[in-house]
Each structure stands twice: as C-alpha cells, then as structure tokens.
Coordinates of C-alpha atoms in Angstrom, one line a residue:
X172 CA -45.1 -43.2 -12.7
X173 CA -46.0 -46.4 -10.9
X174 CA -48.3 -44.4 -8.6
X175 CA -50.1 -42.9 -11.6
X176 CA -50.8 -46.3 -13.0
X177 CA -51.9 -47.6 -9.6
X178 CA -54.3 -44.7 -9.3
X179 CA -55.8 -45.3 -12.8
X180 CA -56.2 -49.0 -12.0
X181 CA -58.0 -48.2 -8.8
X182 CA -60.3 -45.9 -10.6
X183 CA -61.0 -48.5 -13.2
X184 CA -61.8 -51.1 -10.5
X185 CA -64.2 -48.7 -8.9
X186 CA -66.0 -48.2 -12.2
X187 CA -66.2 -52.0 -12.7
X188 CA -68.0 -52.2 -9.4
X189 CA -71.0 -50.5 -11.0
X190 CA -71.3 -53.5 -13.4
X191 CA -72.5 -55.8 -10.6
X192 CA -76.2 -55.2 -11.1
X193 CA -75.8 -55.9 -14.8
X194 CA -73.5 -58.9 -14.7
X195 CA -75.9 -60.9 -17.0
X196 CA -75.7 -58.3 -19.7
X197 CA -71.9 -58.0 -19.4
X198 CA -71.2 -61.7 -19.5
X199 CA -73.7 -62.2 -22.4
X200 CA -71.8 -59.5 -24.3
X201 CA -68.5 -61.0 -23.4
X202 CA -69.5 -64.5 -24.5
X203 CA -70.8 -63.2 -27.9
X204 CA -67.5 -61.2 -28.2
X205 CA -65.6 -64.4 -27.9
X206 CA -67.7 -66.1 -30.6
X207 CA -67.3 -63.1 -32.8
X208 CA -63.5 -63.1 -32.4
X209 CA -63.4 -66.8 -33.3
X210 CA -65.7 -66.4 -36.3
X211 CA -63.9 -63.4 -37.7
X212 CA -60.4 -64.9 -37.4
X213 CA -61.6 -68.3 -38.9
X214 CA -63.0 -66.7 -42.2
X215 CA -59.5 -66.3 -43.7
X216 CA -58.8 -70.0 -43.0
X217 CA -61.7 -71.0 -45.2
X218 CA -60.4 -68.7 -48.0
X219 CA -57.0 -70.2 -47.7
X220 CA -58.5 -73.7 -48.3
X221 CA -60.8 -72.4 -51.1
X222 CA -57.8 -70.9 -53.0
X223 CA -55.7 -74.1 -52.5
X224 CA -58.5 -76.5 -53.6
X225 CA -60.2 -74.6 -56.4
X226 CA -57.3 -72.5 -57.8
X227 CA -54.1 -74.4 -57.0
X228 CA -55.9 -77.9 -57.1
X229 CA -54.2 -79.2 -53.9
X230 CA -55.5 -80.9 -50.9
X231 CA -55.2 -77.8 -48.8
X232 CA -52.4 -76.2 -46.8
X233 CA -53.7 -76.0 -43.2
X234 CA -53.2 -79.6 -42.1
X235 CA -55.8 -81.5 -40.2
X236 CA -58.4 -78.8 -40.1
X237 CA -58.1 -78.1 -43.8
X238 CA -58.5 -81.8 -44.6
X239 CA -61.5 -82.0 -42.2
X240 CA -63.2 -79.1 -43.9
X241 CA -62.6 -80.7 -47.3
X242 CA -64.0 -84.0 -46.1
X243 CA -67.0 -82.2 -44.5
X244 CA -67.9 -80.5 -47.8
X245 CA -67.3 -83.6 -49.8
X246 CA -70.1 -85.3 -47.8
X247 CA -72.7 -83.1 -49.5
X248 CA -71.4 -83.3 -53.1
X249 CA -68.5 -84.6 -55.2
X250 CA -69.1 -82.0 -58.0
X251 CA -66.4 -79.2 -57.8
X252 CA -68.9 -76.5 -58.7
X253 CA -71.4 -77.6 -56.1
X254 CA -68.6 -77.9 -53.5
X255 CA -67.5 -74.3 -54.3
X256 CA -71.0 -73.1 -53.7
X257 CA -71.0 -74.9 -50.3
X258 CA -67.7 -73.2 -49.4
X259 CA -69.2 -69.8 -50.4
X260 CA -72.3 -70.6 -48.4
X261 CA -70.2 -71.4 -45.3
X262 CA -68.4 -68.1 -45.7
X263 CA -71.8 -66.3 -46.1
X264 CA -73.2 -68.0 -43.0
X265 CA -70.1 -66.8 -41.1
X266 CA -70.6 -63.2 -42.3
X267 CA -74.3 -63.4 -41.2
X268 CA -73.3 -64.5 -37.7
X269 CA -70.6 -61.8 -37.6
X270 CA -73.2 -59.1 -38.4
X271 CA -75.8 -60.5 -35.9
X272 CA -73.2 -60.8 -33.1
X273 CA -71.8 -57.3 -33.9
X274 CA -75.3 -55.8 -33.6
X275 CA -76.1 -57.6 -30.4
X276 CA -72.7 -56.8 -28.8
X277 CA -73.1 -53.1 -29.7
X278 CA -76.6 -53.0 -28.4
X279 CA -75.7 -54.7 -25.1
X280 CA -72.8 -52.3 -24.8
X281 CA -75.1 -49.4 -25.1
X282 CA -77.6 -50.8 -22.5
X283 CA -74.7 -51.5 -20.2
X284 CA -73.2 -48.0 -20.5
X285 CA -76.5 -46.2 -20.1
X286 CA -77.5 -48.3 -17.1
X287 CA -74.2 -47.7 -15.4
X288 CA -74.3 -43.9 -15.9
X289 CA -77.9 -43.8 -14.7
X290 CA -76.8 -45.3 -11.4
X291 CA -73.7 -43.1 -11.2
X292 CA -75.6 -39.9 -12.0
X293 CA -78.4 -40.7 -9.5
X294 CA -75.8 -41.4 -6.8
X295 CA -73.9 -38.3 -7.6
X296 CA -76.9 -36.0 -7.6
X297 CA -78.2 -37.4 -4.3
X298 CA -74.7 -37.0 -2.8
X299 CA -74.5 -33.4 -4.0
X300 CA -77.9 -32.6 -2.5
X301 CA -76.5 -33.6 0.9
X302 CA -73.6 -31.0 0.7
X303 CA -73.2 -28.1 3.0
X304 CA -73.9 -24.7 1.4
X305 CA -70.1 -24.1 1.9
X306 CA -69.4 -26.3 -1.0
X307 CA -71.7 -24.4 -3.4
X308 CA -70.3 -21.1 -2.1
X309 CA -66.8 -22.0 -3.3
X310 CA -67.6 -24.2 -6.3
X311 CA -69.0 -22.6 -9.5
X312 CA -72.2 -24.0 -10.8
X313 CA -70.7 -24.7 -14.2
X314 CA -68.3 -27.1 -12.5
X315 CA -71.0 -29.1 -10.8
X316 CA -73.0 -29.2 -14.1
X317 CA -69.9 -30.5 -15.9
X318 CA -69.5 -33.4 -13.4
X319 CA -73.2 -34.4 -13.6
X320 CA -73.5 -34.2 -17.4
X321 CA -70.4 -34.3 -19.7
X322 CA -68.1 -36.1 -17.2
X323 CA -70.6 -38.9 -16.7
X324 CA -71.3 -39.1 -20.4
X325 CA -67.5 -39.8 -20.9
X326 CA -67.7 -42.6 -18.3
X327 CA -70.6 -44.2 -20.2
X328 CA -68.5 -44.4 -23.3
X329 CA -66.1 -46.8 -21.3
X330 CA -68.9 -49.4 -21.2
X331 CA -70.7 -48.5 -24.4
X332 CA -67.8 -48.5 -26.9
X333 CA -64.7 -49.1 -24.7
X334 CA -64.6 -52.1 -22.4
X335 CA -66.3 -54.9 -24.2
X336 CA -64.8 -53.7 -27.5
X337 CA -61.3 -53.7 -26.2
X338 CA -61.8 -57.2 -24.8
X339 CA -63.2 -58.2 -28.2
X340 CA -60.2 -56.8 -30.0
X341 CA -57.8 -58.5 -27.6
X342 CA -59.6 -61.9 -28.1
X343 CA -59.5 -61.3 -31.8
X344 CA -55.8 -60.7 -31.8
X345 CA -55.2 -63.9 -29.8
X346 CA -57.4 -65.9 -32.2
X347 CA -55.6 -64.5 -35.3
X348 CA -52.2 -65.3 -33.8
X349 CA -53.3 -68.9 -33.0
X350 CA -54.5 -69.5 -36.6
X351 CA -51.4 -67.8 -38.1
X352 CA -49.1 -70.0 -36.0
X353 CA -51.2 -73.0 -36.8
X354 CA -50.9 -72.5 -40.6
X355 CA -47.1 -71.6 -40.6
X356 CA -45.2 -70.5 -37.5
X357 CA -42.1 -69.4 -39.4
X358 CA -44.1 -67.0 -41.6
X359 CA -45.9 -65.7 -38.6
X360 CA -42.7 -64.9 -36.8
X361 CA -41.5 -63.0 -39.8
X362 CA -44.7 -61.0 -40.1
X363 CA -44.6 -60.1 -36.4
X364 CA -41.2 -58.4 -36.8
X365 CA -42.8 -54.9 -36.7
X366 CA -44.8 -55.6 -33.6
X367 CA -42.1 -54.3 -31.0
X368 CA -42.1 -51.0 -32.9
X369 CA -45.9 -50.9 -32.6
X370 CA -45.7 -51.6 -28.8
X371 CA -43.3 -48.7 -28.4
X372 CA -45.4 -46.4 -30.5
X373 CA -48.5 -47.4 -28.6
X374 CA -46.9 -46.5 -25.2
X375 CA -45.8 -43.1 -26.5
X376 CA -49.3 -42.5 -27.9
X377 CA -50.9 -43.5 -24.5
X378 CA -48.9 -41.0 -22.6
X379 CA -49.6 -38.2 -25.1
X380 CA -53.4 -38.9 -25.0
X381 CA -53.5 -38.9 -21.2
X382 CA -51.8 -35.5 -21.1
X383 CA -54.2 -34.2 -23.8
X384 CA -57.3 -35.4 -22.1
X385 CA -56.3 -33.9 -18.8
X386 CA -55.8 -30.6 -20.5
X387 CA -59.2 -31.0 -22.3
X388 CA -60.8 -31.8 -19.0
X389 CA -59.6 -28.5 -17.5
X390 CA -60.7 -26.5 -20.5
X391 CA -64.2 -28.0 -20.6
X392 CA -64.7 -27.1 -17.0
X393 CA -63.6 -23.6 -17.6
X394 CA -65.8 -23.2 -20.7
X395 CA -68.9 -24.7 -18.9
X396 CA -68.4 -22.4 -15.9
X397 CA -68.0 -19.3 -18.0
X398 CA -71.0 -20.0 -20.1
X399 CA -73.2 -20.9 -17.1
X400 CA -72.2 -17.8 -15.2
X401 CA -72.6 -15.4 -18.2
X402 CA -76.0 -16.7 -19.3
X403 CA -77.3 -16.3 -15.7
X404 CA -75.7 -12.8 -15.5
X405 CA -76.6 -11.7 -19.1
X406 CA -78.6 -8.7 -17.8
X407 CA -75.4 -7.4 -16.0
X408 CA -73.3 -7.9 -19.1
X409 CA -75.8 -5.9 -21.3
X410 CA -76.4 -3.3 -18.6
X411 CA -72.7 -2.3 -18.4
X412 CA -72.2 -2.7 -22.2
X413 CA -69.6 -5.5 -21.7
X414 CA -70.7 -7.7 -24.6
X415 CA -67.5 -7.2 -26.6
X416 CA -65.1 -7.8 -23.6
X417 CA -67.0 -10.9 -22.5
X418 CA -67.0 -12.2 -26.1
X419 CA -63.2 -11.8 -26.1
X420 CA -62.9 -13.7 -22.9
X421 CA -65.1 -16.5 -24.3
X422 CA -63.0 -16.6 -27.5
X423 CA -59.8 -17.1 -25.4
X424 CA -61.4 -20.0 -23.5
X425 CA -62.8 -21.4 -26.7
X426 CA -59.4 -21.3 -28.3
X427 CA -57.9 -23.1 -25.2
X428 CA -60.5 -25.8 -25.6
X429 CA -59.8 -26.1 -29.3
X430 CA -56.0 -26.4 -28.7
X431 CA -56.5 -29.1 -26.0
X432 CA -58.5 -31.2 -28.5
X433 CA -56.1 -30.5 -31.3
X434 CA -53.3 -31.9 -29.1
X435 CA -55.3 -35.2 -28.9
X436 CA -56.0 -35.1 -32.6
X437 CA -52.3 -34.5 -33.3
X438 CA -51.3 -37.6 -31.3
X439 CA -54.0 -39.7 -33.1
X440 CA -53.1 -38.4 -36.5
X441 CA -49.4 -39.4 -35.9
X442 CA -50.3 -42.8 -34.5
X443 CA -52.5 -44.1 -37.3
X444 CA -50.0 -43.6 -40.1
X445 CA -47.4 -45.4 -38.0
X446 CA -49.8 -48.4 -37.7
X447 CA -50.4 -48.2 -41.5
X448 CA -46.7 -48.3 -42.2
X449 CA -46.1 -51.2 -39.9
X450 CA -49.0 -53.1 -41.4
X451 CA -47.6 -52.5 -44.9
X452 CA -44.1 -53.6 -43.6
X453 CA -45.7 -56.9 -42.4
X454 CA -47.2 -57.5 -45.9
X455 CA -43.9 -56.6 -47.5
X456 CA -42.1 -59.2 -45.3
X457 CA -44.8 -61.7 -46.5
X458 CA -44.2 -60.9 -50.2
X459 CA -40.4 -61.1 -49.7
X460 CA -40.8 -64.5 -48.1
X461 CA -43.0 -65.6 -51.0
X462 CA -40.4 -64.5 -53.5
X463 CA -37.7 -66.4 -51.7
X464 CA -40.0 -69.5 -51.6
X465 CA -40.4 -69.3 -55.4
X466 CA -36.6 -69.2 -55.9
X467 CA -35.6 -71.8 -53.3
X468 CA -38.5 -74.1 -52.7
X469 CA -40.5 -74.6 -56.0
X470 CA -42.3 -77.6 -54.5
X471 CA -44.2 -75.2 -52.3
X472 CA -45.6 -73.1 -55.1
X473 CA -48.9 -74.9 -55.2
X474 CA -49.6 -74.0 -51.6
X475 CA -48.2 -70.5 -51.9
X476 CA -51.3 -68.6 -53.2
X477 CA -53.5 -69.8 -50.4
X478 CA -51.0 -68.8 -47.8
X479 CA -50.5 -65.4 -49.3
X480 CA -54.2 -64.8 -49.6
X481 CA -54.8 -65.9 -46.0
X482 CA -51.9 -64.1 -44.4
X483 CA -52.8 -60.8 -46.2
X484 CA -56.3 -61.0 -44.7
X485 CA -54.9 -62.0 -41.3
X486 CA -52.4 -59.1 -41.4
X487 CA -55.2 -56.6 -42.2
X488 CA -57.4 -58.2 -39.4
X489 CA -54.4 -58.1 -37.0
X490 CA -53.7 -54.3 -37.5
X491 CA -57.3 -53.2 -37.7
X492 CA -58.1 -54.1 -34.1
X493 CA -54.9 -52.4 -33.1
X494 CA -56.1 -49.2 -34.9
X495 CA -59.5 -49.6 -33.3
X496 CA -58.0 -50.3 -29.9
X497 CA -56.2 -46.9 -30.2
X498 CA -59.7 -45.3 -30.5
X499 CA -61.0 -47.5 -27.7
X500 CA -58.0 -46.5 -25.6
X501 CA -58.8 -42.9 -26.2
X502 CA -62.3 -43.5 -24.9
X503 CA -60.9 -45.4 -21.9
X504 CA -58.4 -42.7 -21.1
X505 CA -61.0 -39.9 -21.4
X506 CA -63.4 -41.9 -19.2
X507 CA -60.9 -42.6 -16.5
X508 CA -59.8 -39.0 -16.4
X509 CA -63.4 -37.8 -16.0
X510 CA -64.2 -40.6 -13.5
X511 CA -61.4 -39.2 -11.3
X512 CA -63.3 -36.0 -11.0
X513 CA -66.7 -37.6 -10.4
X514 CA -65.2 -39.9 -7.7
X515 CA -63.5 -36.8 -6.1
X516 CA -67.0 -35.4 -5.5
X517 CA -68.5 -38.8 -4.4
X518 CA -65.6 -39.1 -1.9
X519 CA -66.0 -35.5 -0.7
X520 CA -66.9 -35.1 3.0
X521 CA -68.8 -31.8 2.5
X522 CA -72.0 -33.5 3.5
X523 CA -73.9 -32.2 6.5
X524 CA -73.5 -34.5 9.6
X525 CA -77.0 -36.2 9.6
X526 CA -76.6 -38.5 12.6
X527 CA -79.6 -37.1 14.4
X528 CA -82.1 -39.9 15.0
X529 CA -85.0 -38.0 16.6
X530 CA -87.8 -37.6 14.2
X531 CA -90.5 -36.4 16.6
X532 CA -89.8 -33.2 18.5
X533 CA -92.2 -30.6 19.8
X534 CA -91.2 -27.7 17.4
X535 CA -93.9 -25.6 18.9
X536 CA -91.4 -24.7 21.7
X537 CA -88.7 -22.3 22.6
X538 CA -85.7 -21.8 20.3
X539 CA -82.3 -21.0 22.0
X540 CA -78.8 -20.2 20.9
X541 CA -76.3 -20.9 23.8
X542 CA -72.8 -19.4 23.4
X543 CA -72.7 -20.2 19.7
X544 CA -69.4 -19.6 17.8
X545 CA -69.1 -20.1 14.0
X546 CA -66.4 -19.5 11.4
X547 CA -66.5 -20.3 7.6
X548 CA -62.8 -20.6 7.6
X549 CA -60.9 -22.1 10.5
X550 CA -61.0 -19.5 13.4
X551 CA -62.1 -16.4 11.4
X552 CA -65.1 -16.1 13.6
X553 CA -68.3 -14.8 12.1
X554 CA -70.4 -15.4 15.3
X555 CA -68.8 -15.0 18.7
X556 CA -70.6 -16.4 21.7
X557 CA -74.2 -15.6 20.5
X558 CA -77.0 -16.1 22.9
X559 CA -80.5 -15.8 21.6
X560 CA -83.8 -16.9 23.3
X561 CA -86.9 -17.1 21.2
X562 CA -90.0 -18.0 23.2
X563 CA -92.5 -20.3 21.6
X564 CA -95.2 -18.7 19.5
X565 CA -93.6 -15.3 19.8
X566 CA -91.7 -13.1 17.3
X567 CA -88.2 -11.9 17.6
X568 CA -86.3 -9.7 15.2
X569 CA -82.6 -9.4 14.3
X570 CA -81.3 -6.2 13.0
X571 CA -77.8 -4.9 12.2
X572 CA -75.6 -3.7 9.4
X573 CA -74.7 -5.9 6.4
X574 CA -72.3 -8.5 7.3
X575 CA -73.1 -8.4 11.0
X576 CA -74.1 -12.2 11.0
X577 CA -77.9 -12.1 10.9
X578 CA -78.3 -14.5 7.9
X579 CA -75.6 -16.8 9.4
X580 CA -77.7 -17.3 12.5
X581 CA -80.6 -18.5 10.2
X582 CA -78.2 -20.8 8.3
X583 CA -77.1 -22.4 11.6
X584 CA -80.7 -23.0 12.8
X585 CA -81.6 -24.8 9.6
X586 CA -78.2 -26.6 9.6
X587 CA -77.1 -25.3 6.2
X588 CA -73.9 -24.8 8.1
X589 CA -72.7 -26.4 11.4
X590 CA -71.4 -24.3 14.3
X591 CA -68.0 -25.1 15.9
X592 CA -68.8 -24.2 19.5
X593 CA -72.0 -23.9 21.7
X594 CA -75.4 -25.3 21.3
X595 CA -78.7 -24.6 19.5
X596 CA -81.8 -26.2 20.9
X597 CA -85.5 -26.5 20.1
X598 CA -87.6 -27.3 23.1
X599 CA -84.4 -28.3 24.9
X600 CA -83.3 -30.8 22.2
X601 CA -80.1 -30.1 20.3
X602 CA -80.7 -29.6 16.6
X603 CA -77.8 -32.0 15.9
X604 CA -80.0 -34.8 17.6
X605 CA -82.9 -34.1 15.2
X606 CA -83.0 -35.7 11.8
X607 CA -82.4 -33.1 9.0
X608 CA -85.6 -34.1 7.3
X609 CA -87.7 -33.5 10.4
X610 CA -85.9 -30.3 11.3
X611 CA -86.3 -28.7 7.9
X612 CA -89.8 -30.0 7.4
X613 CA -90.9 -27.8 10.4
X614 CA -89.0 -24.6 9.5
X615 CA -90.1 -22.3 6.7
X616 CA -87.9 -19.6 5.3
X617 CA -89.0 -16.7 3.2
X618 CA -85.9 -15.1 1.5
X619 CA -85.4 -11.8 -0.1
X620 CA -84.0 -13.5 -3.2
X621 CA -86.7 -15.9 -4.1
X622 CA -85.8 -18.9 -6.3
X623 CA -88.5 -20.4 -8.5
X624 CA -87.9 -23.4 -10.8
X625 CA -88.8 -23.6 -14.4
X626 CA -92.3 -25.1 -13.7
X627 CA -95.8 -24.2 -12.9
X628 CA -96.8 -21.9 -10.0
X629 CA -98.6 -24.8 -8.4
X630 CA -95.6 -27.1 -8.4
X631 CA -93.3 -24.3 -7.2
X632 CA -95.6 -23.8 -4.3
X633 CA -96.1 -27.5 -3.3
X634 CA -92.5 -28.4 -4.2
X635 CA -93.8 -31.9 -5.1
X636 CA -95.6 -32.6 -1.8
X637 CA -98.7 -34.6 -2.8
X638 CA -100.3 -34.0 0.5
X639 CA -100.8 -30.4 -0.4
X640 CA -104.0 -30.1 -2.4
X641 CA -105.0 -27.4 -4.9
X642 CA -107.6 -26.2 -2.6
X643 CA -105.0 -25.6 0.1
X644 CA -102.9 -23.6 -2.3
X645 CA -105.8 -21.5 -3.4
X646 CA -106.8 -20.8 0.2
X647 CA -103.2 -19.8 1.2
X648 CA -103.0 -17.6 -1.9
X649 CA -106.2 -15.8 -0.7
X650 CA -104.7 -15.3 2.8
X651 CA -101.5 -13.9 1.4
X652 CA -103.4 -11.8 -1.1
X653 CA -101.9 -13.3 -4.3
X654 CA -105.0 -15.1 -5.6
X655 CA -106.1 -12.1 -7.6
X656 CA -102.8 -11.7 -9.6
X657 CA -102.5 -15.4 -10.1
X658 CA -106.0 -15.7 -11.6
X659 CA -105.0 -13.0 -14.2
X660 CA -102.0 -15.2 -15.5
X661 CA -102.5 -17.5 -18.5
X662 CA -103.2 -20.9 -17.0
X663 CA -103.6 -19.4 -13.5
X664 CA -102.0 -21.8 -11.1
X665 CA -100.6 -23.9 -14.0
X666 CA -98.8 -20.9 -15.4
X667 CA -95.1 -21.8 -16.3
X668 CA -92.9 -19.2 -14.6
X669 CA -89.8 -20.3 -16.6
X670 CA -86.3 -20.4 -15.3
X671 CA -85.8 -18.7 -11.9
X672 CA -89.4 -17.3 -12.2
X673 CA -88.2 -14.8 -14.9
X674 CA -91.8 -14.1 -16.1
X675 CA -92.8 -12.7 -12.6
X676 CA -92.0 -9.5 -11.0
X677 CA -89.9 -9.3 -7.8
X678 CA -93.0 -8.6 -5.7
X679 CA -95.0 -11.5 -7.4
X680 CA -92.2 -13.9 -6.7
X681 CA -92.1 -12.8 -3.1
X682 CA -95.8 -13.4 -2.7
X683 CA -95.3 -16.9 -4.1
X684 CA -92.7 -17.6 -1.5
X685 CA -95.2 -16.6 1.2
X686 CA -97.8 -19.0 -0.2
X687 CA -95.1 -21.7 -0.3
X688 CA -94.3 -21.1 3.4
X689 CA -98.0 -20.9 4.4
X690 CA -99.1 -24.2 2.8
X691 CA -96.3 -26.1 4.6
X692 CA -97.7 -25.0 7.9
X693 CA -94.4 -24.7 9.6
X694 CA -93.9 -24.5 13.4
X695 CA -91.0 -22.1 13.1
X696 CA -91.1 -19.2 10.6
X697 CA -88.1 -17.3 9.3
X698 CA -88.4 -14.1 7.3
X699 CA -85.0 -13.0 5.9
X700 CA -85.4 -9.5 4.6
X701 CA -88.7 -10.7 3.1
X702 CA -90.1 -7.3 2.3
X703 CA -86.8 -5.5 1.3
X704 CA -87.5 -5.6 -2.4
X705 CA -91.2 -4.7 -2.4
X706 CA -92.9 -1.5 -3.1
X707 CA -95.1 0.2 -0.5
X708 CA -98.3 -1.4 -1.7
X709 CA -96.9 -4.9 -1.9
X710 CA -95.3 -4.4 1.5
X711 CA -98.6 -3.5 3.1
X712 CA -100.1 -6.7 1.6
X713 CA -97.2 -8.7 2.8
X714 CA -97.4 -7.2 6.3
X715 CA -101.0 -8.3 6.6
X716 CA -100.1 -11.8 5.4
X717 CA -97.2 -12.0 7.7
X718 CA -99.2 -11.2 10.7
X719 CA -101.6 -14.0 9.8
X720 CA -98.7 -16.4 9.1
X721 CA -97.0 -15.7 12.4
X722 CA -100.1 -16.6 14.5
X723 CA -99.3 -19.5 16.8
X724 CA -95.7 -19.8 15.5
X725 CA -92.3 -19.0 16.7
X726 CA -90.9 -16.6 14.2
X727 CA -87.6 -14.9 13.6
X728 CA -87.5 -11.9 11.4
X729 CA -84.5 -10.2 9.8
X730 CA -85.2 -6.8 8.4
X731 CA -83.5 -3.6 7.3
X732 CA -86.9 -1.8 7.3
X733 CA -87.4 -1.3 11.0
X734 CA -91.1 -0.5 10.5
X735 CA -91.7 -4.2 9.9
X736 CA -90.4 -5.3 13.2
X737 CA -91.4 -2.6 15.7
X738 CA -94.2 -4.9 17.1
X739 CA -91.8 -7.8 17.7
X740 CA -91.8 -9.1 21.3
X741 CA -88.0 -8.9 21.3
X742 CA -85.4 -7.2 19.0
X743 CA -81.7 -8.2 19.0
X744 CA -79.1 -5.9 17.5
X745 CA -76.2 -7.8 15.9
X746 CA -72.8 -6.3 15.3
X747 CA -69.7 -8.0 14.2
X748 CA -71.0 -11.4 15.2
X749 CA -72.3 -10.6 18.7
X750 CA -75.5 -9.4 20.3
X751 CA -74.9 -6.0 21.5
X752 CA -78.5 -4.9 22.4
X753 CA -81.8 -6.7 23.1
X754 CA -85.2 -5.7 24.2
X755 CA -88.5 -4.5 22.6
X756 CA -88.8 -1.4 20.4
X757 CA -89.5 1.1 23.1
X758 CA -86.8 -0.3 25.4
X759 CA -84.2 -0.1 22.7
X760 CA -85.1 3.5 21.8
X761 CA -84.7 4.5 25.3
X762 CA -81.2 2.9 25.4
X763 CA -80.1 5.5 22.8
X764 CA -77.6 2.9 21.4
X765 CA -77.1 1.3 18.0
X766 CA -80.8 0.5 17.5
X767 CA -81.7 4.1 18.0
X768 CA -79.1 5.1 15.3
X769 CA -80.5 2.6 12.9
X770 CA -84.0 3.7 13.6
X771 CA -83.2 7.4 13.1
X772 CA -81.5 6.5 9.7
X773 CA -84.7 4.8 8.6
X774 CA -87.1 7.5 9.7
X775 CA -85.3 10.8 10.1

C-alpha cells in the first residue's frame, strides 16, 4: 500500500515539474484562490452581525471584529436604515469580488492546464517519433492514439479543474474553521463530531475510485484500439461479410467500458448522500445545542439567532467544498492514472541510439555489410552472418522467398532497427557513427505499400521540405511519367488525396512515391518490391523512370519479378537469413541453383 502511495506521489511530482515555465500563472491563481477563500468564509460573519444588530438589537456576538465592523459602519451614518444599506452594500461588494476572482481563477486554471498539456503532448509526440519500428510492430496504433489524445486530456484536467481548485477548497475549509472557532469554539467542536466519519468515508471512496479509473483506463485503451483497427480495415470486414460479428465484439467492449464507468458512478453516488447525511447531522447538532441554550441559558437568547444563521451558512460552506473536493479528487485520480501510462512511454528506451556525430559523409560510395547478425527477439536470428558489397553508383538486387530477410536488410541500412553483431559501412564509415538525420536524408526508399498523408499531392511529395520547389516537383513528375495523370486531377498538384491516399489507385500512389524519391535527390536508392503491385503498362513506365533514377546512384533493389533486376550488376539470393548465391543474371543461371529455380517459376 505504501509503495502505491509513493508511486502516485512521484507521478504527481513529475507532473508539477511541468508547471515551472508557468509559475507566474500558477502563483497568481493561487494568490487569488487564497483571497477567494477568505472572502467566501467571511461573508457569513457579516450576516451574523447583521442579524444580531438589526433583528436581535444587540451589540454583536463575534467579539472584537464584530464591534469593529459596527464602529466602521457607524462612521458613515447613525441612521439604522442607512446602516443596514451599508451592511448590505458590503456583502454585495464581497459577492462581486467572489464572482470576479472565481472567473479569473477558472480562466487561469484553463490556461495553465492547456499550456501544460501542449508541452507534454509535444514532448510525447517527438519522443514517439524517435522510437524503433519494433515498438510500433508490437504496439497497436489505437494505444498510441489513446496516450497522445485522451490520456493527456485527462492530465490537463488536473491543472484546469483539479490542483488549484483543491488548494482553494482546502484553504476555504481552514478559513471556515478559523471563523467558527473564533465565534464559538464549543459549538464548533459539537458541529465537527461527524467529521471522523467523513474522513473514513473519503478514504473508502478514494480506494474505490482508483480501482474504477484503472479499469476504465484499460477499457478505453481496448475500445480505441478496436475502433482504430476496424476503421482502417473496414474493407476486409465488409469483404468477408463480418459486420455482424465485429459489431458484437464492439458491443462487448462497449459494455465493458460502460461497466467500468458505472463502477465509478456507483462510488460517487454512494459518497454524496453520505456527505449530505453528515452535513444534516451537523446542523441537527447545532439545533439541539440551540434548544438546550434556550432552556438552560436564557441570557444568550439575544445572540442565538445570529449564531444559528452564521453556523448554518458555515456548515453548508464547510461540506460544499468537501463534496466538490470529491469531484476534484476524481479528476486528480484519473489524471494520475493516465499520467502513469504517458510517463511509461516517455521513460521507454525504445528509441534508436542516435549517438552518431558525423553529419558529412561521402554517401556516393560503396555500401558494405560485414558479417551482420540480427534478431527481433533475443537470439532468434533473422540474419546470420550476412556479407553484402554494393559498389558505388551500381545496382545490386536481392531476391528470395518471403521471409528470407530481404526487407530486414533494408531496415538495418536505414537504422529502423539496429543489428546485434557485425558492421554496416558507407564509404568505410560505420552507419552508427553517422547522425540519423544525415543518414536518412541521403537514402530514399520506394516501398510496395505506399503511405500517403491526408494532404495535397504536392505536400506528400515534398514532405514539408521548403527547398523543393514546385518546378522541381513538376520536372520530377515528367521524368517519372506521372505528370499527365496528375494534371487530370481536380486541383492538379494541389489535389487532396485524403487519408492514406485513398482517392488514388495503387499504381498512381506508386508513381507518387517515385516522384517523392526523385525530388529528394538521394545518393542511395532502395526499391523494395516497388513494381510488385503494378500492371504491365504502369510497370513499363516505372522501369523507365527507375533506370533514370538509378543513374549515378548506388541502388539496392528487392524484387519478386525477376524481369526487373536481370540487368543488375550483382544479384544476391537470400535464404533463411543468409546469402546463398551471388553473381549477375547469367552467372546465376549457369549455377543452376536457387536463382535458376526462382527464374523458372517466373518465366516457365
């Protein structure tokens, strides 16, 4: 139990660290919260004096402060009616200040909360972008979206409606206790008799809410993951006529989410009536005391009405913050629970090791793999002692069956994954000594599965690089052979391709990816099954563009269609993570080995 509280405290302290850039806003809000607590708790004191002076016709019942207030008002007028108006005006002024301070505190809380989550979300997104692909392979997209959106929104509530409000409520309680003890400490002690019961109820409530929010956290994650996956894969669901089955699965997840929330609602619904009962019990104690005073101390009758009025107001003000603090505590609990998940990602060591300091390397040089070993999981080796030599400005090809390790080789060269043994060099320089930005800026990859963002064609080609002009994009499109189809689109290069380029055909998206590679003028070109999804006409166009793109560049081609790589200077056959054959097309045919079998399967 102690470890749990310690963990929550550490999480909360980490959250508070994000307040440092906004200390001015926080302390201003805190100062106004203190003033608000004093003003709100003082108002019943004025009402006590008004009742005693104008109804009971006494000198007041709150001692020195009451006499001072009466003397202060008496300086302006001796007429009872005028004095009453002054008292009313004082209360009205206090109410105006209350409203003003409440508005400012609420606004500052919102500014503080949104500023903090702006920083946290930016930091989290930048951190996620530095992760190895391995993280995204094993983590559902819906989980990542949940962390970036709903989890961080819950954290913002800590600062928007949680932290300052809780501090304000605590200060208000202290101020109320002080005034109550000042007026009559015996009555105050009697009224506070139910407080121990309230403390016990609050502890039980806190435990129940934490458990409920942890369950809700899990259900929200499952729901977001399911929705994200099924919207992305809706065509598969419809193709296999699985709408009813998937709807039933969603219904079960939705019910789980509802039940988790209902558990929190159940705890809240039980806690609030308890607070109301204890509040009524305090007032009952006050009434009982008043009745006893009427019987045993008649001389106090004149002061009794003011005390009763004041203490009823104070009791209501006392329990109202407690009720509100329950809500604030819910917000705090939810935020801490969600912060735990966000910090788990921020603390993750899934990032690619980017300690390379070399920013200038001659990328127009030989690429070499030397005895490279790689495994996704411990020593379940995918590549086993791979040796590859790609001479500068020449084209080599990798062929082999699915799962042989061809794409893994590409992922290691671009450092999407890091190998465990061996070395990969460009011009004799280890790729681990080269900065990631410099390495990836000089390597272009054209994949079979082209990803386009929901944006214009032009922005998808330039990827935000302002050094690439529209003229360069148009020239590259003409070289690739895509200019004609682009000019037929509404808006031409400003055509919005929507999510994942859904408004373009597979062949058109592939052409766009070639333009993207062309305008970046890479020194090393990688074609990963780039023509596998194209029809014969598109393939012929791509082959022509590929030949142009490969001029003067070191290129590595992965292909199932062996017709696309027969002119490569060297072809390597990969099988079960090792290079089993190498040579040009004619040499490999004469070997009568694995390449010959693959070639016969393609053309016989």
